[in-house]
Every structure is written in structure tokens, then in C-alpha cells.
PDB file of C-alpha atoms in Angstrom:
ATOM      1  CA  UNK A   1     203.156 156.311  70.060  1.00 42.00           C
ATOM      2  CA  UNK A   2     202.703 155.085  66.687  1.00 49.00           C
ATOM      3  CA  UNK A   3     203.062 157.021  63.145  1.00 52.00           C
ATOM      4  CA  UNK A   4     200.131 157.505  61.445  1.00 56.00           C
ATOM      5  CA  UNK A   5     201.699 157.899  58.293  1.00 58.00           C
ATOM      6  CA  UNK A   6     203.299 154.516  57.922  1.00 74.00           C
ATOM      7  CA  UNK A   7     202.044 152.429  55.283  1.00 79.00           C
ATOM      8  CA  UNK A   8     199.781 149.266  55.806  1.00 82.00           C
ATOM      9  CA  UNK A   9     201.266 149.273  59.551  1.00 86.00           C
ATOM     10  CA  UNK A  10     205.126 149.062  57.924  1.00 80.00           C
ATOM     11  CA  UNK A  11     203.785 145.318  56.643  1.00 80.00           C
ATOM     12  CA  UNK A  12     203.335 143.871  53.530  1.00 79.00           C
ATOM     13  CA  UNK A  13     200.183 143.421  52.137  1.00 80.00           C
ATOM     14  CA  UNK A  14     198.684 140.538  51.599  1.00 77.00           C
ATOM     15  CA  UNK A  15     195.785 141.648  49.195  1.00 72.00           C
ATOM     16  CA  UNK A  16     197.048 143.548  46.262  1.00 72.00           C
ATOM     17  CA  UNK A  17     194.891 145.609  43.869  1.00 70.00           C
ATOM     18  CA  UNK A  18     193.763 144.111  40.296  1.00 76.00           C
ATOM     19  CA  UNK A  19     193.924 146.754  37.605  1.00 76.00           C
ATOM     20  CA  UNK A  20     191.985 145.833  34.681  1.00 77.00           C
ATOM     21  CA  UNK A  21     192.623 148.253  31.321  1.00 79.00           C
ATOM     22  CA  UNK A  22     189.895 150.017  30.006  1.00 72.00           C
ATOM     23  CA  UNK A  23     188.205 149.353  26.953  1.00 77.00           C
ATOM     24  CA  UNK A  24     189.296 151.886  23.988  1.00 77.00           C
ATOM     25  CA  UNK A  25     185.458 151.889  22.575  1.00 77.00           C
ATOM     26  CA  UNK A  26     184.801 154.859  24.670  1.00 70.00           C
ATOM     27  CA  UNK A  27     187.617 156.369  24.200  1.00 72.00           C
ATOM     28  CA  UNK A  28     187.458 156.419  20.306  1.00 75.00           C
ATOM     29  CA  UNK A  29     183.922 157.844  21.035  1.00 74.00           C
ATOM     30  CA  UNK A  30     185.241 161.034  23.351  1.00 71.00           C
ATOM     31  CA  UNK A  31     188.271 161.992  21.169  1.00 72.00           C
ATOM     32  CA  UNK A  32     191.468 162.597  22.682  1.00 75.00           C
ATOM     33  CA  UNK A  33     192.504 165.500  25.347  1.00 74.00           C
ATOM     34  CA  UNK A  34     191.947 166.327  28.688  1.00 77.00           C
ATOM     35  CA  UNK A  35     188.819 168.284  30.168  1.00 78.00           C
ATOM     36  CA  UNK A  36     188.597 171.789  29.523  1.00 83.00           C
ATOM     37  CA  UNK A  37     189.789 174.475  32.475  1.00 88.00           C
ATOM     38  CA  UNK A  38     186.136 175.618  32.682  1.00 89.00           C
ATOM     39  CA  UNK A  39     184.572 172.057  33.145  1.00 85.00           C
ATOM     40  CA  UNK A  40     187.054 171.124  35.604  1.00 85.00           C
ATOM     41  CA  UNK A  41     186.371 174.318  37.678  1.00 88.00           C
ATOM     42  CA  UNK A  42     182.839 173.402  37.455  1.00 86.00           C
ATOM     43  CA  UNK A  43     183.324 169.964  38.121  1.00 83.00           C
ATOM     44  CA  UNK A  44     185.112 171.469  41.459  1.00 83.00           C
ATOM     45  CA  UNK A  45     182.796 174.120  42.552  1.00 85.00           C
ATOM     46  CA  UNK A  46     179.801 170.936  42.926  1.00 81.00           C
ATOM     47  CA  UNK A  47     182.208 169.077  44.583  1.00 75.00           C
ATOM     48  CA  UNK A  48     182.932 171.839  47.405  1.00 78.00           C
ATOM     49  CA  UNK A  49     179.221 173.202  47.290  1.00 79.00           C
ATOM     50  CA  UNK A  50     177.801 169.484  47.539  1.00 77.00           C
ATOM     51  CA  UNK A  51     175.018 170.135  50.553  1.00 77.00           C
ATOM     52  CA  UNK A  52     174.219 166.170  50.419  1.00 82.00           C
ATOM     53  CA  UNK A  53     173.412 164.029  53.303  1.00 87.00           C
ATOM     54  CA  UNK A  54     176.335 161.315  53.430  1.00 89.00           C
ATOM     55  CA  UNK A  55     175.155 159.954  56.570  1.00 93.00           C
ATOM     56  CA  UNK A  56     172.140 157.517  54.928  1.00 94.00           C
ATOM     57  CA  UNK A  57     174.803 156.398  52.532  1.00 95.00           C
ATOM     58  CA  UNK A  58     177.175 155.880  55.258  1.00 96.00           C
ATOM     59  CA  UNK A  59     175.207 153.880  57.532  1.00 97.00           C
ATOM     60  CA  UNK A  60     174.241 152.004  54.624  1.00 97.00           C
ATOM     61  CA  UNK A  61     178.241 150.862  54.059  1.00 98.00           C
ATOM     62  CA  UNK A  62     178.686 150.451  57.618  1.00 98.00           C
ATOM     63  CA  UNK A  63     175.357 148.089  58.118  1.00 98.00           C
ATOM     64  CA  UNK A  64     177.214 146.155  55.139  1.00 97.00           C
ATOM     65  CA  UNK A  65     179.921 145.940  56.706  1.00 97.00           C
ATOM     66  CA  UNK A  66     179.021 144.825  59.488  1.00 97.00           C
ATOM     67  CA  UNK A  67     177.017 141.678  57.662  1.00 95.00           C
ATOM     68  CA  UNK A  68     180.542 140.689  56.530  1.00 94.00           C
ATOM     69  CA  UNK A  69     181.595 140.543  60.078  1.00 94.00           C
ATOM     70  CA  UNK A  70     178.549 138.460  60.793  1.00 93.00           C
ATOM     71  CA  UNK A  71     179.418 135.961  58.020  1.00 90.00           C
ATOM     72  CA  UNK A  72     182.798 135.951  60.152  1.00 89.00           C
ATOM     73  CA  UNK A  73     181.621 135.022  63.209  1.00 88.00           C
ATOM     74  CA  UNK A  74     178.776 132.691  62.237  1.00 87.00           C
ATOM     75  CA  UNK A  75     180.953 129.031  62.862  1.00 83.00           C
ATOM     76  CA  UNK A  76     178.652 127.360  60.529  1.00 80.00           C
ATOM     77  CA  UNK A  77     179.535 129.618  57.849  1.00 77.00           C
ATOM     78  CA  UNK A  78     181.336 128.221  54.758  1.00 71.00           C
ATOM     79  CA  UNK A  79     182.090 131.349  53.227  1.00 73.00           C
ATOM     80  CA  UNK A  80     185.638 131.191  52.013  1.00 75.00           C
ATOM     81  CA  UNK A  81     188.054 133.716  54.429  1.00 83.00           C
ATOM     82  CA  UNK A  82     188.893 136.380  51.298  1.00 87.00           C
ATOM     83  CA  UNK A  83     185.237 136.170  50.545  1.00 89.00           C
ATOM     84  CA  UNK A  84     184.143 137.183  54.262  1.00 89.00           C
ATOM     85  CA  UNK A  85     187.369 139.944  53.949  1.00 91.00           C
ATOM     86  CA  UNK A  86     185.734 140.643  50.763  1.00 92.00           C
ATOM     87  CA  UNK A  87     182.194 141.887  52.017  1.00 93.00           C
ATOM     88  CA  UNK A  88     184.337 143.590  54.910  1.00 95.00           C
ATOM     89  CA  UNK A  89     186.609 145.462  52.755  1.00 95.00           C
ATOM     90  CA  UNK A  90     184.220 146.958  49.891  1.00 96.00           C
ATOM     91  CA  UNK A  91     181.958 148.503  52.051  1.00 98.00           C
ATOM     92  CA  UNK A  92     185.055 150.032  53.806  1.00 98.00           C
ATOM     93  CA  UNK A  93     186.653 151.361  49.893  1.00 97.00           C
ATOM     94  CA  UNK A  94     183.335 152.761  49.876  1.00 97.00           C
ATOM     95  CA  UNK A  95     183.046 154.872  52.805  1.00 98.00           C
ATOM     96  CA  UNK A  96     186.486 156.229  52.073  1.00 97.00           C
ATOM     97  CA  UNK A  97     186.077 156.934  48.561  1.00 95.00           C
ATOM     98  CA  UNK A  98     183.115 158.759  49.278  1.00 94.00           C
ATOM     99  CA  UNK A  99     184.055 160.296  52.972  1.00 93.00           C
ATOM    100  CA  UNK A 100     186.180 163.494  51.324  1.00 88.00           C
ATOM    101  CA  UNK A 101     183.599 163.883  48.470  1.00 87.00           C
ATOM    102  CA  UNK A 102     180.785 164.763  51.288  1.00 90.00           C
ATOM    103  CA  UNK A 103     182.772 166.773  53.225  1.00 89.00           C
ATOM    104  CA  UNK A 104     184.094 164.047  56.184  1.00 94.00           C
ATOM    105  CA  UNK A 105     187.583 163.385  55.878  1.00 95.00           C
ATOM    106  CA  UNK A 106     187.814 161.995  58.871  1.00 97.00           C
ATOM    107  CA  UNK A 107     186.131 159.086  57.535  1.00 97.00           C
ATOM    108  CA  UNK A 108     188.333 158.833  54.906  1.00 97.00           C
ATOM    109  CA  UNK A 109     191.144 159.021  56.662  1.00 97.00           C
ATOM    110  CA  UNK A 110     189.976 156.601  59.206  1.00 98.00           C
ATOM    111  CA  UNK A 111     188.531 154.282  56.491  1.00 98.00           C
ATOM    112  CA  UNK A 112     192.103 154.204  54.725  1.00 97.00           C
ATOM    113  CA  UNK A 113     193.267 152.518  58.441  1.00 97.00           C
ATOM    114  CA  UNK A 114     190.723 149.667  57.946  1.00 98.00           C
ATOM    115  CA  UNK A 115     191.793 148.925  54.746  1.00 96.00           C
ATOM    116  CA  UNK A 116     194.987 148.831  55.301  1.00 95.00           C
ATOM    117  CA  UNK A 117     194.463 146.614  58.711  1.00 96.00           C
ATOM    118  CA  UNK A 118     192.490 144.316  56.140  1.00 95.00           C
ATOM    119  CA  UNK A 119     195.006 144.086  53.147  1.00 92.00           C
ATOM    120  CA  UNK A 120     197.643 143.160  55.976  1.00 91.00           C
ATOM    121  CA  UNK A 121     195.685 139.927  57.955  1.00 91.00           C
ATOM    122  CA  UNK A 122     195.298 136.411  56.905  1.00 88.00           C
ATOM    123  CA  UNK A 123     191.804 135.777  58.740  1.00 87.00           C
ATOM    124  CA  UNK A 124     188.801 138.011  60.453  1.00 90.00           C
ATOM    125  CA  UNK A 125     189.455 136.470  63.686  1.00 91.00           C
ATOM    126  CA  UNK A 126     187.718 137.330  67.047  1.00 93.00           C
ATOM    127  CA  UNK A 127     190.587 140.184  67.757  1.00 95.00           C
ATOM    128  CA  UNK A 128     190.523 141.988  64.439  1.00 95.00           C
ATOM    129  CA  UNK A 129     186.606 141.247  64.380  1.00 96.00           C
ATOM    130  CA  UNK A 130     186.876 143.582  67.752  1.00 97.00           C
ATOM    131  CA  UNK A 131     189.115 146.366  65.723  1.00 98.00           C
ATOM    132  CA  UNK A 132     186.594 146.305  63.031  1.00 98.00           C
ATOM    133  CA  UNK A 133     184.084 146.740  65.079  1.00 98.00           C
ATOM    134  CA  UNK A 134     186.260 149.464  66.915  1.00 98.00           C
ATOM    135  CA  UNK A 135     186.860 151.005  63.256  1.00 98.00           C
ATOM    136  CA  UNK A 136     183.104 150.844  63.023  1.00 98.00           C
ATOM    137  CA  UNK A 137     181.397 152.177  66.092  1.00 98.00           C
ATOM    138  CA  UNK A 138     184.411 155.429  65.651  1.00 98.00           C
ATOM    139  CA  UNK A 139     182.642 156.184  61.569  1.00 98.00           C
ATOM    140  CA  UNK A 140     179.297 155.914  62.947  1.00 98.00           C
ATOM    141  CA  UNK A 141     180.211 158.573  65.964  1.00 96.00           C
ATOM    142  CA  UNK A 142     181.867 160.408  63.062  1.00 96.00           C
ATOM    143  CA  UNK A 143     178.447 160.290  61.376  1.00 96.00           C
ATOM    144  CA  UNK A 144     175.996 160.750  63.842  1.00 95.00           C
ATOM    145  CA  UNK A 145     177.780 163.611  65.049  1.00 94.00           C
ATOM    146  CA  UNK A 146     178.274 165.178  61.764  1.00 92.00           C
ATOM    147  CA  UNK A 147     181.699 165.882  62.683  1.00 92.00           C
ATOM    148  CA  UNK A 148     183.139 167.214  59.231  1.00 89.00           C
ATOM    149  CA  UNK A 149     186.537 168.280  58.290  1.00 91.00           C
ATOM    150  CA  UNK A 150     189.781 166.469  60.091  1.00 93.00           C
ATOM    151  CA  UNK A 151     188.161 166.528  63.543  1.00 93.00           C
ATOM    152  CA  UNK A 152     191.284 168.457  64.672  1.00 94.00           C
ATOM    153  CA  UNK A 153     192.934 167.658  68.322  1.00 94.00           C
ATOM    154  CA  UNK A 154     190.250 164.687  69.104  1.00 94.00           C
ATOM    155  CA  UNK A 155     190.081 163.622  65.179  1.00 95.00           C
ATOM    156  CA  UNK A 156     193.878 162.753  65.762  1.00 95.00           C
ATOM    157  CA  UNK A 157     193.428 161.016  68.960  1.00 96.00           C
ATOM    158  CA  UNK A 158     190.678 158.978  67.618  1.00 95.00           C
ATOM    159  CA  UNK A 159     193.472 157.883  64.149  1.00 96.00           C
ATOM    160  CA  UNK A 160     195.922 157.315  67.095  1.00 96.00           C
ATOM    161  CA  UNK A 161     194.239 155.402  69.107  1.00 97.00           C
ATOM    162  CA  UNK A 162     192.908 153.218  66.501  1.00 98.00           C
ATOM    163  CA  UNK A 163     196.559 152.809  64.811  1.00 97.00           C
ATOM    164  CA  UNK A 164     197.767 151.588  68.177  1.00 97.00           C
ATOM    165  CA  UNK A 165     195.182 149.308  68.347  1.00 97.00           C
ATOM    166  CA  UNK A 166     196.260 147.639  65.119  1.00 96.00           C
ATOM    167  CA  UNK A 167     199.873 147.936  66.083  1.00 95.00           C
ATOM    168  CA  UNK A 168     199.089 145.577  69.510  1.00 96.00           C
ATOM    169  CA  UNK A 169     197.355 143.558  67.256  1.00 96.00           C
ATOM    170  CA  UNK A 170     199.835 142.529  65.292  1.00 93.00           C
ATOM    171  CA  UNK A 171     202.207 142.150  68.604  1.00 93.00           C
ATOM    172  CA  UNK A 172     199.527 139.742  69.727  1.00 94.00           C
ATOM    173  CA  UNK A 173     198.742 137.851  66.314  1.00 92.00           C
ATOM    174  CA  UNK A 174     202.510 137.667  64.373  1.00 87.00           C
ATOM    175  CA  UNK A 175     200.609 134.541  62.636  1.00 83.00           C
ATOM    176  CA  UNK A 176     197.821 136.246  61.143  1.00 79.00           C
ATOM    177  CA  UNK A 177     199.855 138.855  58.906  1.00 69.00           C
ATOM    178  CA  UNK A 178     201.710 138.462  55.638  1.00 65.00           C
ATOM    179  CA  UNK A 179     204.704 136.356  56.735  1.00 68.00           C
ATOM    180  CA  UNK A 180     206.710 138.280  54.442  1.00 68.00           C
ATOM    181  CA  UNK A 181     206.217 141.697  55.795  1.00 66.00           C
ATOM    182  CA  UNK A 182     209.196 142.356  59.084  1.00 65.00           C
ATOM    183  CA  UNK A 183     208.053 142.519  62.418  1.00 62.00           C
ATOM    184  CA  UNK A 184     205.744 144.976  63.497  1.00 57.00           C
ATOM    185  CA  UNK A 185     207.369 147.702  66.249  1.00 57.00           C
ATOM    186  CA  UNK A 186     205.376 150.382  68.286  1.00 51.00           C
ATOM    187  CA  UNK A 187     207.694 153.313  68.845  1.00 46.00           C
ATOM    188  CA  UNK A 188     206.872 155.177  72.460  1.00 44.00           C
TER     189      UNK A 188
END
């Protein structure tokens, strides 16, 4: 059994974030100072009262996803690999930025996974093309079900069973991961 709080499967990333400071013009504009108590309770109160439908939106990042895959396993393709990981990857940012917002965790939590699996390998090739797709076809039961919250006892075996999938990935595939991150090791 694997931990599902390890970070980026105990690897090192390949991928790392680009921050890019903010202009001050707005800034300058708004004044200084945070956001009132009251706003930020209000601000809140949508959040947890939001009655939205995430589930067009969501199929709508998972269809673009799944393009990205496509542009992976077309041979005649001469998309660049980060590219390809590129059109995998936002759509996947997407879904878990906006998974907690609309009430499904779960996606979140599962999108986090992805992008983690992603930030780790070299190349989409055919195995981790099958764990995205795994990744996928698990947020679109999420959606379709409108399972919401954590998904309790079979929410954990779905992260699980996922995680180990990425874990005997990486067993299979040492090549395809950041050759400076240490070996991977599935703890039973």
C-alpha cells in the first residue's frame, strides 16, 4: 500500500512552476490593506452556498484533456512532448482548481494526483497515456455520479488505487522520470 500523502510520488519534479510578479498599477489603484471581515465572510458564504452545475464545466476540461492525449498518440504529430504535456496538464490545473469551489473534492484531490504524475514524467507514452486515461474515466464517474464531498470509504480506494497505479508505473518506466529524483518504492 502506498501513501497518499507523499509528494509528486517521493520524485522530483521535472516541471516546475513559473511565478511571474504582478504589476503594481492595480495595486496603486486599490490602496493598501487586506479585505474587510464582512467581505470576506461574504465572499465565503457564495462560496459554500454556490448551487452551480460543475459537471458541463468539467466535462468540458476533461474533453480537453483528452485532445492532448490525442495529440500524444497521433505518430504523425509534431507537437513538441512539453507542448502535448502542456494541453494535458492545464485542463487537469483546471479541474482541480475548480473541483473544491463546486463542492467535489474528490476531484480535486484526484486531479492534484495527475498533476503530480505529469510534473514527474519525461514523455506521454502509451503506459501513462493508459493512467491518464485511468485518471480520466475515475473524474468523469466522479461527475456523472455527482458524487460530492471526499467520497468517503470508496473515494479513498479510488486515490489508492490510482496512486498505486502511478507507483508501478514508475517501477516499470525508471527512464521516463526525472533522473534526479531516488528510486521510486511501494511500501505493502
Amino acid at each position: 500500500m502506498t501513501d497518499n500523502l507523499d509528494d509528486h510520488y517521493n520524485m522530483t519534479p521535472r516541471r516546475k512552476a513559473e511565478f511571474f510578479p504582478p504589476k503594481t498599477s492595480l495595486k496603486l489603484k486599490a490602496g493598501t490593506g487586506g479585505l474587510s471581515e464582512n467581505i470576506l465572510n461574504k465572499a465565503q458564504a457564495l462560496l459554500e452556498g454556490n448551487t452551480h452545475d460543475f459537471r458541463p464545466l468539467g466535462e468540458m476540461y476533461l474533453e480537453s484533456m483528452m485532445r492532448g492525449v490525442e495529440k500524444a498518440n497521433d505518430p504523425a504529430s509534431t507537437v513538441y512532448s512539453e507542448e502535448i504535456l502542456a494541453h494535458v496538464l492545464y485542463p487537469v490545473m483546471q479541474l482541480k482548481a475548480n473541483g473544491g469551489m463546486f463542492h467535489y473534492p474528490l476531484v480535486t484531490s484526484i486531479a492534484d494526483r495527475l498533476i503530480q504524475f505529469l510534473e514527474v514524467i519525461e514523455t506521454l507514452d502509451k503506459d501513462a497515456i493508459e493512467i491518464v486515461q485511468a485518471f480520466h474515466t475515475t473524474i468523469r464517474a466522479i461527475l456523472l455520479g455527482q458524487i460530492r464531498g471526499d467520497g468517503g470509504a470508496r473515494g479513498a480506494e479510488l486515490m489508492q488505487a490510482l496512486v498505486e497505479a502511478c507507483y508501478r508505473y514508475f517501477e516499470k518506466h525508471p527512464d521516463n522520470r526525472n533522473p534526479d529524483s531516488p528510486p521510486p518504492a511501494i511500501s505493502k
